[in-house]
């Protein structure tokens, strides 16, 4: 099994979603990003510790060579990679960077309208557009911070 398969099987077996994996240039640091989709607030420190402990054991048994393992949440500006990500976060503000330009541009931002037939639909200030999933170099959520009034209600 390759490292991705080991991580995917272990993380999903614990009831979490494997969001992303990063390896440092020399492969010495292994970063694993996890989420718990059914939990609105995502994962916490205890979740990361649980997954980290289990992965440490599994990676030792599988003789995967690394120096440091880091397990964390994907953050507020999480990457969108899978079709299920684009479906789950429909209605959210995102930024897109394309591999090949569209209308002379590679960077776009707007409201994610979903995905169908291999195309991501995005509503921008300039109008609606569709982008082939294969042409997306990077897609991220734009964090939303609600300002609270003195009465404790969002503005």
mmCIF file of C-alpha atoms in Angstrom:
data_model
loop_
_atom_site.group_PDB
_atom_site.id
_atom_site.type_symbol
_atom_site.label_atom_id
_atom_site.label_comp_id
_atom_site.label_asym_id
_atom_site.label_seq_id
_atom_site.Cartn_x
_atom_site.Cartn_y
_atom_site.Cartn_z
ATOM 1 C CA UNK A 1 0.000 0.000 0.000
ATOM 2 C CA UNK A 2 1.208 3.534 -0.669
ATOM 3 C CA UNK A 3 1.198 6.238 2.020
ATOM 4 C CA UNK A 4 -1.991 7.890 0.744
ATOM 5 C CA UNK A 5 -3.888 4.589 0.900
ATOM 6 C CA UNK A 6 -2.598 3.890 4.423
ATOM 7 C CA UNK A 7 -3.643 7.360 5.605
ATOM 8 C CA UNK A 8 -7.044 7.210 3.878
ATOM 9 C CA UNK A 9 -7.888 3.795 5.313
ATOM 10 C CA UNK A 10 -6.788 4.711 8.841
ATOM 11 C CA UNK A 11 -8.415 8.160 8.987
ATOM 12 C CA UNK A 12 -11.746 7.024 7.514
ATOM 13 C CA UNK A 13 -11.666 3.935 9.739
ATOM 14 C CA UNK A 14 -11.627 6.281 12.731
ATOM 15 C CA UNK A 15 -14.689 8.118 11.380
ATOM 16 C CA UNK A 16 -12.949 11.179 9.949
ATOM 17 C CA UNK A 17 -12.525 12.559 6.431
ATOM 18 C CA UNK A 18 -9.026 12.787 4.969
ATOM 19 C CA UNK A 19 -9.014 16.282 3.445
ATOM 20 C CA UNK A 20 -5.434 16.633 2.284
ATOM 21 C CA UNK A 21 -1.880 15.371 2.698
ATOM 22 C CA UNK A 22 1.315 17.375 2.368
ATOM 23 C CA UNK A 23 4.878 16.136 2.428
ATOM 24 C CA UNK A 24 7.848 18.425 2.878
ATOM 25 C CA UNK A 25 10.270 18.590 -0.077
ATOM 26 C CA UNK A 26 12.462 15.858 1.372
ATOM 27 C CA UNK A 27 9.485 13.919 2.740
ATOM 28 C CA UNK A 28 10.595 14.307 6.339
ATOM 29 C CA UNK A 29 7.424 16.099 7.533
ATOM 30 C CA UNK A 30 4.065 14.485 6.878
ATOM 31 C CA UNK A 31 1.042 16.807 7.304
ATOM 32 C CA UNK A 32 -2.417 15.280 7.435
ATOM 33 C CA UNK A 33 -5.566 17.420 7.352
ATOM 34 C CA UNK A 34 -8.751 15.858 8.710
ATOM 35 C CA UNK A 35 -12.375 16.897 9.115
ATOM 36 C CA UNK A 36 -15.609 15.597 10.589
ATOM 37 C CA UNK A 37 -18.284 16.754 8.085
ATOM 38 C CA UNK A 38 -21.249 16.009 10.341
ATOM 39 C CA UNK A 39 -19.818 18.337 13.001
ATOM 40 C CA UNK A 40 -20.455 22.016 12.136
ATOM 41 C CA UNK A 41 -17.403 23.173 14.111
ATOM 42 C CA UNK A 42 -15.124 20.525 12.566
ATOM 43 C CA UNK A 43 -12.355 18.772 14.479
ATOM 44 C CA UNK A 44 -10.715 19.799 17.728
ATOM 45 C CA UNK A 45 -7.386 19.118 19.432
ATOM 46 C CA UNK A 46 -8.603 15.821 20.902
ATOM 47 C CA UNK A 47 -9.607 14.584 17.432
ATOM 48 C CA UNK A 48 -6.187 15.497 16.043
ATOM 49 C CA UNK A 49 -4.430 13.759 18.952
ATOM 50 C CA UNK A 50 -6.504 10.597 18.496
ATOM 51 C CA UNK A 51 -5.773 10.425 14.756
ATOM 52 C CA UNK A 52 -2.091 11.302 15.286
ATOM 53 C CA UNK A 53 -1.624 8.502 17.838
ATOM 54 C CA UNK A 54 -3.283 5.937 15.591
ATOM 55 C CA UNK A 55 -1.395 7.060 12.479
ATOM 56 C CA UNK A 56 1.929 6.935 14.354
ATOM 57 C CA UNK A 57 1.310 3.287 15.199
ATOM 58 C CA UNK A 58 0.115 2.329 11.706
ATOM 59 C CA UNK A 59 2.956 4.172 9.941
ATOM 60 C CA UNK A 60 5.505 2.420 12.200
ATOM 61 C CA UNK A 61 4.020 -0.998 11.394
ATOM 62 C CA UNK A 62 3.971 -0.158 7.653
ATOM 63 C CA UNK A 63 7.579 1.126 7.930
ATOM 64 C CA UNK A 64 6.788 4.533 6.423
ATOM 65 C CA UNK A 65 9.867 6.757 6.717
ATOM 66 C CA UNK A 66 9.256 10.280 8.103
ATOM 67 C CA UNK A 67 10.588 12.456 10.929
ATOM 68 C CA UNK A 68 7.509 14.373 12.052
ATOM 69 C CA UNK A 69 3.777 13.819 11.741
ATOM 70 C CA UNK A 70 1.389 16.782 11.978
ATOM 71 C CA UNK A 71 -2.383 16.276 12.107
ATOM 72 C CA UNK A 72 -4.702 19.282 11.962
ATOM 73 C CA UNK A 73 -8.000 20.641 10.733
ATOM 74 C CA UNK A 74 -8.137 22.028 7.187
ATOM 75 C CA UNK A 75 -8.730 25.520 8.596
ATOM 76 C CA UNK A 76 -11.268 28.178 7.690
ATOM 77 C CA UNK A 77 -9.732 28.606 4.234
ATOM 78 C CA UNK A 78 -9.785 24.886 3.492
ATOM 79 C CA UNK A 79 -8.848 23.526 0.112
ATOM 80 C CA UNK A 80 -11.594 22.105 -2.067
ATOM 81 C CA UNK A 81 -10.316 19.119 -4.031
ATOM 82 C CA UNK A 82 -12.942 16.440 -4.390
ATOM 83 C CA UNK A 83 -16.296 16.628 -6.171
ATOM 84 C CA UNK A 84 -17.921 16.088 -2.761
ATOM 85 C CA UNK A 85 -16.148 19.239 -1.464
ATOM 86 C CA UNK A 86 -17.659 21.357 -4.246
ATOM 87 C CA UNK A 87 -21.092 19.878 -3.531
ATOM 88 C CA UNK A 88 -20.838 20.247 0.260
ATOM 89 C CA UNK A 89 -19.738 23.882 0.186
ATOM 90 C CA UNK A 90 -22.177 25.136 -2.460
ATOM 91 C CA UNK A 91 -23.313 28.620 -1.463
ATOM 92 C CA UNK A 92 -19.920 29.505 0.056
ATOM 93 C CA UNK A 93 -17.512 32.162 -1.146
ATOM 94 C CA UNK A 94 -14.426 30.666 -2.783
ATOM 95 C CA UNK A 95 -11.310 31.610 -4.704
ATOM 96 C CA UNK A 96 -10.156 29.627 -7.731
ATOM 97 C CA UNK A 97 -6.823 29.500 -9.483
ATOM 98 C CA UNK A 98 -6.959 27.867 -12.902
ATOM 99 C CA UNK A 99 -4.247 25.846 -14.629
ATOM 100 C CA UNK A 100 -5.130 27.392 -18.007
ATOM 101 C CA UNK A 101 -6.560 30.932 -18.292
ATOM 102 C CA UNK A 102 -10.215 31.615 -19.019
ATOM 103 C CA UNK A 103 -11.026 34.982 -20.586
ATOM 104 C CA UNK A 104 -7.382 35.910 -20.105
ATOM 105 C CA UNK A 105 -7.470 35.291 -16.333
ATOM 106 C CA UNK A 106 -6.410 32.505 -14.015
ATOM 107 C CA UNK A 107 -7.739 33.829 -10.675
ATOM 108 C CA UNK A 108 -11.425 34.139 -9.834
ATOM 109 C CA UNK A 109 -13.550 34.593 -6.744
ATOM 110 C CA UNK A 110 -17.259 34.289 -6.194
ATOM 111 C CA UNK A 111 -20.039 32.127 -4.813
ATOM 112 C CA UNK A 112 -19.784 28.407 -5.425
ATOM 113 C CA UNK A 113 -23.014 27.243 -7.058
ATOM 114 C CA UNK A 114 -22.142 23.541 -7.095
ATOM 115 C CA UNK A 115 -20.759 21.021 -9.535
ATOM 116 C CA UNK A 116 -22.292 18.927 -12.298
ATOM 117 C CA UNK A 117 -20.970 16.967 -15.253
ATOM 118 C CA UNK A 118 -17.385 17.610 -14.159
ATOM 119 C CA UNK A 119 -17.821 21.381 -14.134
ATOM 120 C CA UNK A 120 -17.754 23.724 -11.148
ATOM 121 C CA UNK A 121 -20.307 26.527 -11.337
ATOM 122 C CA UNK A 122 -19.266 29.890 -9.925
ATOM 123 C CA UNK A 123 -21.202 33.155 -9.621
ATOM 124 C CA UNK A 124 -18.817 36.108 -9.937
ATOM 125 C CA UNK A 125 -19.340 39.874 -10.118
ATOM 126 C CA UNK A 126 -18.894 39.540 -13.885
ATOM 127 C CA UNK A 127 -21.564 36.824 -14.152
ATOM 128 C CA UNK A 128 -21.907 33.060 -13.901
ATOM 129 C CA UNK A 129 -19.203 30.748 -15.196
ATOM 130 C CA UNK A 130 -18.375 27.067 -15.414
ATOM 131 C CA UNK A 131 -14.899 25.631 -14.967
ATOM 132 C CA UNK A 132 -13.754 22.094 -15.754
ATOM 133 C CA UNK A 133 -12.635 20.335 -12.557
ATOM 134 C CA UNK A 134 -9.447 19.305 -14.336
ATOM 135 C CA UNK A 135 -8.561 22.956 -14.993
ATOM 136 C CA UNK A 136 -8.665 23.925 -11.307
ATOM 137 C CA UNK A 137 -5.176 24.296 -9.883
ATOM 138 C CA UNK A 138 -6.389 25.375 -6.439
ATOM 139 C CA UNK A 139 -9.755 26.192 -4.871
ATOM 140 C CA UNK A 140 -10.184 27.531 -1.338
ATOM 141 C CA UNK A 141 -13.016 28.663 0.879
ATOM 142 C CA UNK A 142 -12.979 32.351 1.783
ATOM 143 C CA UNK A 143 -13.285 32.596 5.591
ATOM 144 C CA UNK A 144 -16.354 34.440 6.880
ATOM 145 C CA UNK A 145 -16.114 36.322 10.112
ATOM 146 C CA UNK A 146 -19.350 37.631 11.552
ATOM 147 C CA UNK A 147 -19.156 40.836 13.524
ATOM 148 C CA UNK A 148 -21.127 40.758 16.749
ATOM 149 C CA UNK A 149 -23.283 43.642 17.948
ATOM 150 C CA UNK A 150 -23.174 44.546 21.604
ATOM 151 C CA UNK A 151 -26.329 42.460 22.081
ATOM 152 C CA UNK A 152 -24.498 39.344 20.919
ATOM 153 C CA UNK A 153 -26.254 39.098 17.555
ATOM 154 C CA UNK A 154 -24.423 38.888 14.212
ATOM 155 C CA UNK A 155 -24.417 42.007 12.086
#
